[in-house]
């Protein structure tokens, strides 16, 4: 019992040390307890978290790609937006499910599109930079500037790296402003229709037309403002006809 | 032609912007604020009132996200991330010992990114004369090397904190703030959800 209490206290101190304060006093409390397990756990977690963060920092410092941030945001949006939608208390459960599914799918379309567009643009950047670097090096040689092989390689590599990074951002922006909205407009409605149809078959429910009539709030009920999937009518919850979801609303 | 395009793409100022997380996120949000409403307005299957409403809503939402991100998230996470990394994670090592603030590192990086050593020294003298930078001996020595150390861990720590800030800001805070702001703004503009719906119902 005493051991259990001591371990609990040590764990509490360990959490304090790890997340709140990293001063000598708290470290002393952990290590003076002579509890081997809490000491080892403290050291292991502290070291592994710190090393993990250091590795990420090093990689991001050396090579930060535009796709990393947009994919991370899209992934977070894909998790948080449907969660927030499902947590809304005043909305109809079926409406919530539909809206959350649509939001999740929008981000699921966005992630691969960002990656593909970014990488394709970077490839183009690489080819462009290679040609330009060769031309510039030839021009330098013609002007009588003597460069060592190492200097040439550094010049070429830096040109290629910078050009790739710039074009990757352009690719990501193209995806965000043009390709993803177009893809969502084209793909979202048929995909949603298939998913909802499949779900209805699986549940085996006999849902009649306009069966949501009594369940939905008045604002979303509108005879023309509905999407029809098979025998079921779903309200156009976002008041938005295109495939995208009006962000966060 | 190719050389001209590549020169623009490899411009040090542009490359610096491109490699920072906050600039990428800001550019993406700005493009979203134009592209998404544009696609809604280009849709021919819906009434003009619904189009106006949806496009305005989307534009205001993205503009709010951008404003919240640039005004709150970037400064808070940049400063906070630098301090946290300096004191807790790297414990004043890996280059953090040379810099007291993120802006000091930015100034150093601007000079260190200049490839030509003469130009680099000139820029350093220029900025020191204007009292814009006050680097210690170690940093000045570093800048006089052929290839100065760019202290990638410092840059990476800032990028990581910006990345976390972007996720928190754009996925959690900004949607809540912009939802609260867009509804009154749309009403003030005379655009109403009910109006758009009733218009659609009539047609």
Tab-separated table of N, CA, C and O in Angstrom, chain A residues 143-199:
chain	number	residue	atom	x	y	z
A	143	UNK	N	32.344	33.669	-69.458
A	143	UNK	CA	32.806	34.979	-68.968
A	143	UNK	C	34.161	34.909	-68.267
A	143	UNK	O	34.654	35.900	-67.752
A	144	UNK	N	34.701	33.718	-68.190
A	144	UNK	CA	36.035	33.545	-67.611
A	144	UNK	C	36.055	33.276	-66.125
A	144	UNK	O	37.119	33.315	-65.506
A	145	UNK	N	34.890	33.051	-65.537
A	145	UNK	CA	34.834	32.765	-64.103
A	145	UNK	C	35.150	31.285	-63.879
A	145	UNK	O	34.468	30.415	-64.452
A	146	UNK	N	36.161	31.011	-63.076
A	146	UNK	CA	36.562	29.617	-62.846
A	146	UNK	C	35.935	29.122	-61.550
A	146	UNK	O	36.102	29.738	-60.490
A	147	UNK	N	35.202	28.038	-61.663
A	147	UNK	CA	34.557	27.456	-60.477
A	147	UNK	C	35.017	26.023	-60.297
A	147	UNK	O	35.149	25.281	-61.277
A	148	UNK	N	35.248	25.645	-59.052
A	148	UNK	CA	35.639	24.251	-58.795
A	148	UNK	C	34.414	23.351	-58.946
A	148	UNK	O	33.270	23.830	-58.949
A	149	UNK	N	34.660	22.039	-59.052
A	149	UNK	CA	33.539	21.097	-59.208
A	149	UNK	C	32.598	21.141	-58.019
A	149	UNK	O	31.382	21.018	-58.156
A	150	UNK	N	33.199	21.346	-56.825
A	150	UNK	CA	32.385	21.390	-55.604
A	150	UNK	C	31.485	22.628	-55.612
A	150	UNK	O	30.309	22.560	-55.256
A	151	UNK	N	32.087	23.756	-56.037
A	151	UNK	CA	31.312	25.012	-56.088
A	151	UNK	C	30.168	24.885	-57.093
A	151	UNK	O	29.053	25.363	-56.843
A	152	UNK	N	30.470	24.214	-58.223
A	152	UNK	CA	29.424	24.004	-59.237
A	152	UNK	C	28.281	23.166	-58.664
A	152	UNK	O	27.107	23.450	-58.893
A	153	UNK	N	28.661	22.127	-57.939
A	153	UNK	CA	27.651	21.232	-57.364
A	153	UNK	C	26.782	21.960	-56.334
A	153	UNK	O	25.559	21.819	-56.331
A	154	UNK	N	27.446	22.775	-55.494
A	154	UNK	CA	26.695	23.545	-54.489
A	154	UNK	C	25.722	24.502	-55.171
A	154	UNK	O	24.551	24.594	-54.798
A	155	UNK	N	26.195	25.191	-56.206
A	155	UNK	CA	25.370	26.140	-56.947
A	155	UNK	C	24.150	25.430	-57.552
A	155	UNK	O	23.020	25.878	-57.410
A	156	UNK	N	24.436	24.293	-58.212
A	156	UNK	CA	23.375	23.511	-58.865
A	156	UNK	C	22.346	23.002	-57.853
A	156	UNK	O	21.142	23.161	-58.036
A	157	UNK	N	22.860	22.424	-56.766
A	157	UNK	CA	21.948	21.854	-55.766
A	157	UNK	C	21.095	22.913	-55.091
A	157	UNK	O	19.903	22.693	-54.849
A	158	UNK	N	21.709	24.071	-54.797
A	158	UNK	CA	20.923	25.113	-54.119
A	158	UNK	C	19.845	25.657	-55.056
A	158	UNK	O	18.732	25.949	-54.640
A	159	UNK	N	20.176	25.775	-56.339
A	159	UNK	CA	19.192	26.230	-57.334
A	159	UNK	C	18.013	25.255	-57.391
A	159	UNK	O	16.850	25.657	-57.367
A	160	UNK	N	18.347	23.963	-57.472
A	160	UNK	CA	17.314	22.931	-57.596
A	160	UNK	C	16.431	22.916	-56.343
A	160	UNK	O	15.196	22.905	-56.424
A	161	UNK	N	17.062	22.974	-55.170
A	161	UNK	CA	16.329	22.913	-53.903
A	161	UNK	C	15.368	24.096	-53.758
A	161	UNK	O	14.197	23.938	-53.402
A	162	UNK	N	15.894	25.294	-54.057
A	162	UNK	CA	15.075	26.503	-53.913
A	162	UNK	C	13.923	26.523	-54.910
A	162	UNK	O	12.802	26.898	-54.577
A	163	UNK	N	14.253	26.121	-56.140
A	163	UNK	CA	13.228	26.119	-57.178
A	163	UNK	C	12.120	25.112	-56.850
A	163	UNK	O	10.934	25.391	-57.046
A	164	UNK	N	12.538	23.953	-56.331
A	164	UNK	CA	11.554	22.929	-55.943
A	164	UNK	C	10.621	23.455	-54.853
A	164	UNK	O	9.412	23.292	-54.919
A	165	UNK	N	11.223	24.127	-53.856
A	165	UNK	CA	10.427	24.642	-52.734
A	165	UNK	C	9.420	25.684	-53.211
A	165	UNK	O	8.248	25.654	-52.825
A	166	UNK	N	9.879	26.590	-54.081
A	166	UNK	CA	8.986	27.652	-54.559
A	166	UNK	C	7.834	27.076	-55.371
A	166	UNK	O	6.679	27.455	-55.192
A	167	UNK	N	8.172	26.152	-56.285
A	167	UNK	CA	7.114	25.590	-57.127
A	167	UNK	C	6.177	24.680	-56.337
A	167	UNK	O	5.008	24.543	-56.691
A	168	UNK	N	6.685	24.089	-55.273
A	168	UNK	CA	5.817	23.264	-54.437
A	168	UNK	C	4.729	24.120	-53.785
A	168	UNK	O	3.559	23.737	-53.741
A	169	UNK	N	5.125	25.313	-53.335
A	169	UNK	CA	4.130	26.223	-52.741
A	169	UNK	C	3.097	26.630	-53.788
A	169	UNK	O	1.900	26.687	-53.502
A	170	UNK	N	3.572	26.892	-55.006
A	170	UNK	CA	2.641	27.258	-56.077
A	170	UNK	C	1.679	26.091	-56.347
A	170	UNK	O	0.479	26.289	-56.523
A	171	UNK	N	2.217	24.870	-56.347
A	171	UNK	CA	1.374	23.687	-56.546
A	171	UNK	C	0.339	23.529	-55.456
A	171	UNK	O	-0.836	23.235	-55.727
A	172	UNK	N	0.757	23.774	-54.215
A	172	UNK	CA	-0.158	23.671	-53.077
A	172	UNK	C	-1.260	24.732	-53.186
A	172	UNK	O	-2.446	24.452	-52.957
A	173	UNK	N	-0.863	25.955	-53.573
A	173	UNK	CA	-1.847	27.036	-53.721
A	173	UNK	C	-2.835	26.719	-54.848
A	173	UNK	O	-4.033	26.983	-54.723
A	174	UNK	N	-2.308	26.149	-55.933
A	174	UNK	CA	-3.189	25.741	-57.050
A	174	UNK	C	-4.195	24.690	-56.579
A	174	UNK	O	-5.372	24.746	-56.929
A	175	UNK	N	-3.686	23.752	-55.780
A	175	UNK	CA	-4.569	22.700	-55.263
A	175	UNK	C	-5.645	23.305	-54.369
A	175	UNK	O	-6.828	22.961	-54.479
A	176	UNK	N	-5.234	24.237	-53.497
A	176	UNK	CA	-6.183	24.828	-52.537
A	176	UNK	C	-7.227	25.682	-53.236
A	176	UNK	O	-8.407	25.653	-52.875
A	177	UNK	N	-6.799	26.448	-54.227
A	177	UNK	CA	-7.714	27.400	-54.845
A	177	UNK	C	-8.484	26.877	-56.024
A	177	UNK	O	-9.549	27.396	-56.351
A	178	UNK	N	-7.948	25.861	-56.675
A	178	UNK	CA	-8.563	25.437	-57.940
A	178	UNK	C	-8.928	23.953	-57.954
A	178	UNK	O	-10.089	23.602	-58.197
A	179	UNK	N	-7.949	23.099	-57.679
A	179	UNK	CA	-8.168	21.667	-57.912
A	179	UNK	C	-9.092	21.043	-56.859
A	179	UNK	O	-9.999	20.300	-57.208
A	180	UNK	N	-8.866	21.374	-55.582
A	180	UNK	CA	-9.703	20.757	-54.542
A	180	UNK	C	-11.168	21.212	-54.658
A	180	UNK	O	-12.070	20.362	-54.622
A	181	UNK	N	-11.446	22.515	-54.827
A	181	UNK	CA	-12.855	22.894	-55.012
A	181	UNK	C	-13.486	22.209	-56.222
A	181	UNK	O	-14.633	21.760	-56.160
A	182	UNK	N	-12.716	22.104	-57.323
A	182	UNK	CA	-13.257	21.464	-58.530
A	182	UNK	C	-13.511	19.980	-58.284
A	182	UNK	O	-14.562	19.450	-58.663
A	183	UNK	N	-12.544	19.321	-57.614
A	183	UNK	CA	-12.698	17.884	-57.315
A	183	UNK	C	-13.898	17.648	-56.396
A	183	UNK	O	-14.677	16.713	-56.604
A	184	UNK	N	-14.022	18.512	-55.395
A	184	UNK	CA	-15.131	18.353	-54.452
A	184	UNK	C	-16.468	18.518	-55.169
A	184	UNK	O	-17.410	17.775	-54.933
A	185	UNK	N	-16.522	19.513	-56.055
A	185	UNK	CA	-17.765	19.744	-56.794
A	185	UNK	C	-18.126	18.522	-57.632
A	185	UNK	O	-19.287	18.147	-57.744
A	186	UNK	N	-17.103	17.905	-58.230
A	186	UNK	CA	-17.351	16.792	-59.146
A	186	UNK	C	-17.573	15.468	-58.421
A	186	UNK	O	-18.417	14.667	-58.811
A	187	UNK	N	-16.815	15.244	-57.351
A	187	UNK	CA	-16.765	13.913	-56.739
A	187	UNK	C	-17.721	13.753	-55.557
A	187	UNK	O	-18.303	12.680	-55.352
A	188	UNK	N	-17.891	14.850	-54.791
A	188	UNK	CA	-18.568	14.716	-53.502
A	188	UNK	C	-19.996	14.159	-53.603
A	188	UNK	O	-20.353	13.247	-52.871
A	189	UNK	N	-20.802	14.720	-54.506
A	189	UNK	CA	-22.195	14.283	-54.555
A	189	UNK	C	-22.361	12.801	-54.899
A	189	UNK	O	-23.081	12.096	-54.195
A	190	UNK	N	-21.691	12.301	-55.952
A	190	UNK	CA	-21.828	10.855	-56.234
A	190	UNK	C	-21.303	9.961	-55.104
A	190	UNK	O	-21.921	8.941	-54.793
A	191	UNK	N	-20.189	10.375	-54.487
A	191	UNK	CA	-19.624	9.554	-53.401
A	191	UNK	C	-20.578	9.525	-52.213
A	191	UNK	O	-20.845	8.461	-51.633
A	192	UNK	N	-21.100	10.694	-51.865
A	192	UNK	CA	-22.039	10.763	-50.739
A	192	UNK	C	-23.280	9.928	-51.045
A	192	UNK	O	-23.819	9.251	-50.174
A	193	UNK	N	-23.724	9.966	-52.298
A	193	UNK	CA	-24.909	9.195	-52.686
A	193	UNK	C	-24.651	7.705	-52.507
A	193	UNK	O	-25.503	6.985	-51.979
A	194	UNK	N	-23.474	7.261	-52.903
A	194	UNK	CA	-23.128	5.832	-52.777
A	194	UNK	C	-23.075	5.418	-51.317
A	194	UNK	O	-23.599	4.374	-50.939
A	195	UNK	N	-22.380	6.253	-50.508
A	195	UNK	CA	-22.221	5.905	-49.094
A	195	UNK	C	-23.580	5.834	-48.403
A	195	UNK	O	-23.881	4.881	-47.692
A	196	UNK	N	-24.395	6.836	-48.629
A	196	UNK	CA	-25.692	6.867	-47.952
A	196	UNK	C	-26.589	5.716	-48.432
A	196	UNK	O	-27.310	5.124	-47.649
A	197	UNK	N	-26.485	5.383	-49.724
A	197	UNK	CA	-27.269	4.265	-50.266
A	197	UNK	C	-26.861	2.951	-49.598
A	197	UNK	O	-27.696	2.168	-49.162
A	198	UNK	N	-25.544	2.760	-49.497
A	198	UNK	CA	-24.982	1.553	-48.899
A	198	UNK	C	-25.432	1.421	-47.451
A	198	UNK	O	-25.854	0.363	-46.992
A	199	UNK	N	-25.353	2.550	-46.738
A	199	UNK	CA	-25.756	2.545	-45.327
A	199	UNK	C	-27.210	2.156	-45.167
A	199	UNK	O	-27.586	1.408	-44.278
